[in-house]
mmCIF file of C-alpha atoms in Angstrom:
data_model
loop_
_atom_site.group_PDB
_atom_site.id
_atom_site.type_symbol
_atom_site.label_atom_id
_atom_site.label_comp_id
_atom_site.label_asym_id
_atom_site.label_seq_id
_atom_site.Cartn_x
_atom_site.Cartn_y
_atom_site.Cartn_z
ATOM 1 C CA MET S 1 -139.433 -36.917 81.469
ATOM 2 C CA ALA S 2 -140.745 -34.603 84.063
ATOM 3 C CA ASN S 3 -138.987 -31.408 85.088
ATOM 4 C CA THR S 4 -136.572 -31.582 88.054
ATOM 5 C CA HIS S 5 -136.746 -28.454 90.218
ATOM 6 C CA ASN S 6 -133.659 -27.229 91.883
ATOM 7 C CA LEU S 7 -134.589 -26.113 95.385
ATOM 8 C CA PHE S 8 -132.925 -24.203 98.337
ATOM 9 C CA ILE S 9 -134.881 -24.785 101.625
ATOM 10 C CA SER S 10 -133.936 -22.132 103.927
ATOM 11 C CA HIS S 11 -134.525 -23.223 107.530
ATOM 12 C CA SER S 12 -133.234 -22.746 111.020
ATOM 13 C CA TRP S 13 -131.146 -25.633 112.227
ATOM 14 C CA GLN S 14 -132.889 -25.203 115.761
ATOM 15 C CA TYR S 15 -136.116 -26.368 113.876
ATOM 16 C CA SER S 16 -134.438 -28.971 111.596
ATOM 17 C CA ASN S 17 -137.435 -31.487 112.232
ATOM 18 C CA ALA S 18 -139.680 -29.185 110.092
ATOM 19 C CA TYR S 19 -137.006 -29.147 107.336
ATOM 20 C CA GLU S 20 -136.946 -32.854 107.477
ATOM 21 C CA SER S 21 -140.675 -33.196 107.297
ATOM 22 C CA LEU S 22 -140.681 -30.935 104.275
ATOM 23 C CA CYS S 23 -138.156 -32.908 102.563
ATOM 24 C CA ASN S 24 -140.113 -36.136 103.177
ATOM 25 C CA LEU S 25 -143.371 -34.568 102.080
ATOM 26 C CA LEU S 26 -141.758 -33.458 98.736
ATOM 27 C CA SER S 27 -139.873 -36.773 98.222
ATOM 28 C CA ASN S 28 -142.963 -38.820 98.650
ATOM 29 C CA ARG S 29 -145.068 -36.710 96.166
ATOM 30 C CA ASN S 30 -145.567 -38.843 93.074
ATOM 31 C CA TYR S 31 -144.351 -37.167 89.597
ATOM 32 C CA PHE S 32 -142.355 -34.416 91.578
ATOM 33 C CA TYR S 33 -138.569 -34.479 91.159
ATOM 34 C CA TYR S 34 -136.221 -32.159 92.999
ATOM 35 C CA ASN S 35 -132.688 -31.597 93.821
ATOM 36 C CA ASN S 36 -131.955 -30.162 97.202
ATOM 37 C CA TYR S 37 -129.197 -27.565 97.510
ATOM 38 C CA SER S 38 -129.978 -26.663 101.226
ATOM 39 C CA VAL S 39 -127.490 -26.634 103.936
ATOM 40 C CA PRO S 40 -128.916 -29.280 106.489
ATOM 41 C CA LYS S 41 -127.603 -29.585 110.080
ATOM 42 C CA ASP S 42 -126.075 -33.014 109.333
ATOM 43 C CA ASP S 43 -124.090 -31.608 106.187
ATOM 44 C CA PRO S 44 -122.978 -28.177 106.988
ATOM 45 C CA VAL S 45 -120.986 -25.973 104.568
ATOM 46 C CA HIS S 46 -117.370 -26.044 105.539
ATOM 47 C CA THR S 47 -115.720 -22.784 105.773
ATOM 48 C CA ASN S 48 -113.036 -21.295 107.968
ATOM 49 C CA GLY S 49 -116.048 -19.891 109.855
ATOM 50 C CA THR S 50 -116.359 -16.291 108.439
ATOM 51 C CA ASP S 51 -119.795 -14.817 107.627
ATOM 52 C CA LYS S 52 -118.313 -13.807 104.167
ATOM 53 C CA GLU S 53 -117.209 -17.452 103.500
ATOM 54 C CA LEU S 54 -120.631 -18.797 104.538
ATOM 55 C CA ALA S 55 -122.423 -16.063 102.506
ATOM 56 C CA GLN S 56 -120.426 -17.179 99.477
ATOM 57 C CA ALA S 57 -121.202 -20.774 99.921
ATOM 58 C CA ILE S 58 -124.948 -19.888 100.191
ATOM 59 C CA TYR S 59 -124.771 -17.795 97.057
ATOM 60 C CA ASN S 60 -122.999 -20.675 95.208
ATOM 61 C CA ARG S 61 -125.923 -22.926 96.248
ATOM 62 C CA LEU S 62 -128.638 -20.356 95.508
ATOM 63 C CA ARG S 63 -127.124 -19.728 92.140
ATOM 64 C CA LEU S 64 -128.143 -23.382 91.011
ATOM 65 C CA CYS S 65 -131.772 -23.066 92.330
ATOM 66 C CA HIS S 66 -135.025 -22.246 90.584
ATOM 67 C CA VAL S 67 -136.972 -21.539 93.774
ATOM 68 C CA VAL S 68 -136.086 -20.739 97.575
ATOM 69 C CA LEU S 69 -138.566 -22.357 100.032
ATOM 70 C CA ILE S 70 -138.607 -20.648 103.489
ATOM 71 C CA MET S 71 -140.177 -22.220 106.445
ATOM 72 C CA GLY S 72 -142.121 -19.140 107.705
ATOM 73 C CA GLY S 73 -142.223 -19.626 111.342
ATOM 74 C CA VAL S 74 -141.956 -16.281 113.224
ATOM 75 C CA TYR S 75 -138.396 -17.339 114.325
ATOM 76 C CA SER S 76 -137.397 -16.667 110.651
ATOM 77 C CA THR S 77 -137.791 -12.990 111.319
ATOM 78 C CA HIS S 78 -134.954 -12.946 113.850
ATOM 79 C CA SER S 79 -132.673 -15.534 112.156
ATOM 80 C CA LYS S 80 -129.543 -13.871 110.866
ATOM 81 C CA TRP S 81 -128.991 -16.465 108.210
ATOM 82 C CA ILE S 82 -132.372 -16.760 106.920
ATOM 83 C CA ASN S 83 -132.410 -12.998 106.455
ATOM 84 C CA LYS S 84 -128.989 -13.109 104.596
ATOM 85 C CA GLU S 85 -130.538 -15.871 102.438
ATOM 86 C CA ILE S 86 -133.442 -13.561 101.499
ATOM 87 C CA LEU S 87 -130.915 -10.800 100.716
ATOM 88 C CA ILE S 88 -128.797 -13.029 98.457
ATOM 89 C CA ALA S 89 -131.888 -14.426 96.746
ATOM 90 C CA ASN S 90 -133.331 -10.985 96.068
ATOM 91 C CA ASN S 91 -130.155 -9.008 95.305
ATOM 92 C CA SER S 92 -127.322 -11.218 94.012
ATOM 93 C CA PHE S 93 -128.699 -12.326 90.641
ATOM 94 C CA SER S 94 -129.862 -10.582 87.494
ATOM 95 C CA VAL S 95 -133.267 -12.142 88.042
ATOM 96 C CA PRO S 96 -134.172 -12.624 91.733
ATOM 97 C CA LYS S 97 -134.701 -16.120 92.954
ATOM 98 C CA PRO S 98 -138.517 -16.632 93.753
ATOM 99 C CA ILE S 99 -139.138 -17.153 97.263
ATOM 100 C CA ILE S 100 -142.069 -19.177 98.530
ATOM 101 C CA GLY S 101 -142.954 -18.855 102.078
ATOM 102 C CA ILE S 102 -144.417 -21.987 103.729
ATOM 103 C CA LYS S 103 -146.487 -21.669 106.963
ATOM 104 C CA PRO S 104 -145.294 -24.413 109.431
ATOM 105 C CA TRP S 105 -147.785 -27.030 110.182
ATOM 106 C CA GLY S 106 -150.475 -25.945 112.678
ATOM 107 C CA GLN S 107 -149.277 -22.193 112.740
ATOM 108 C CA THR S 108 -151.381 -19.328 111.635
ATOM 109 C CA LYS S 109 -148.676 -16.632 112.055
ATOM 110 C CA ILE S 110 -145.905 -16.185 109.670
ATOM 111 C CA SER S 111 -142.646 -14.249 109.714
ATOM 112 C CA SER S 112 -143.039 -10.707 108.523
ATOM 113 C CA ARG S 113 -139.785 -10.924 106.693
ATOM 114 C CA VAL S 114 -140.826 -13.875 104.939
ATOM 115 C CA LYS S 115 -144.266 -12.404 104.131
ATOM 116 C CA GLU S 116 -142.676 -9.209 102.780
ATOM 117 C CA ASN S 117 -140.351 -11.052 100.474
ATOM 118 C CA ALA S 118 -142.354 -14.192 99.104
ATOM 119 C CA VAL S 119 -143.813 -14.313 95.788
ATOM 120 C CA GLU S 120 -146.372 -16.546 97.366
ATOM 121 C CA ILE S 121 -147.184 -17.929 100.922
ATOM 122 C CA VAL S 122 -148.809 -21.505 101.088
ATOM 123 C CA GLY S 123 -150.064 -23.637 103.819
ATOM 124 C CA TRP S 124 -148.477 -26.897 105.011
ATOM 125 C CA ASN S 125 -150.044 -28.956 102.186
ATOM 126 C CA THR S 126 -148.199 -31.040 99.627
ATOM 127 C CA GLU S 127 -150.244 -30.004 96.773
ATOM 128 C CA SER S 128 -150.122 -26.306 97.529
ATOM 129 C CA ILE S 129 -146.373 -26.379 97.974
ATOM 130 C CA VAL S 130 -145.778 -28.393 94.823
ATOM 131 C CA ALA S 131 -148.176 -26.192 92.806
ATOM 132 C CA ALA S 132 -146.201 -23.090 93.877
ATOM 133 C CA ILE S 133 -142.977 -24.487 93.180
ATOM 134 C CA ARG S 134 -144.172 -25.387 89.724
ATOM 135 C CA LYS S 135 -145.656 -22.110 89.144
ATOM 136 C CA HIS S 136 -142.574 -20.037 90.062
ATOM 137 C CA SER S 137 -139.814 -22.336 88.931
ATOM 138 C CA ASN S 138 -138.196 -21.948 85.449
ATOM 139 C CA ALA S 139 -137.365 -25.674 85.380
#
């Protein structure tokens, strides 16, 4: 049986079409299995609305993950929650969660925050993304 990779796909709900495209790309890749612990727009985390509760909920999901994927569009630099996810991945575990930055399809620029914190940056290419996940995952 092939390994199943536990992924947290960090993304901006404002750009959820890129998130959905990435999930479809991974789901359609033969011989690649993953669990998605992300917080998609259509299935938000239910809290009483405090930042502390949402940060805890994100921590609880990241705790289960092998790798964090971040859509690296320049908007990521200015996203409060993507930045919190980076901080949680880097600082909340005895071994930081590896962050893989993904350049959105057709873009050449990538968020400086993502670039500074990623163990690897890959293009919008199924094989590059899957190879990076396999390389940095401890699944």
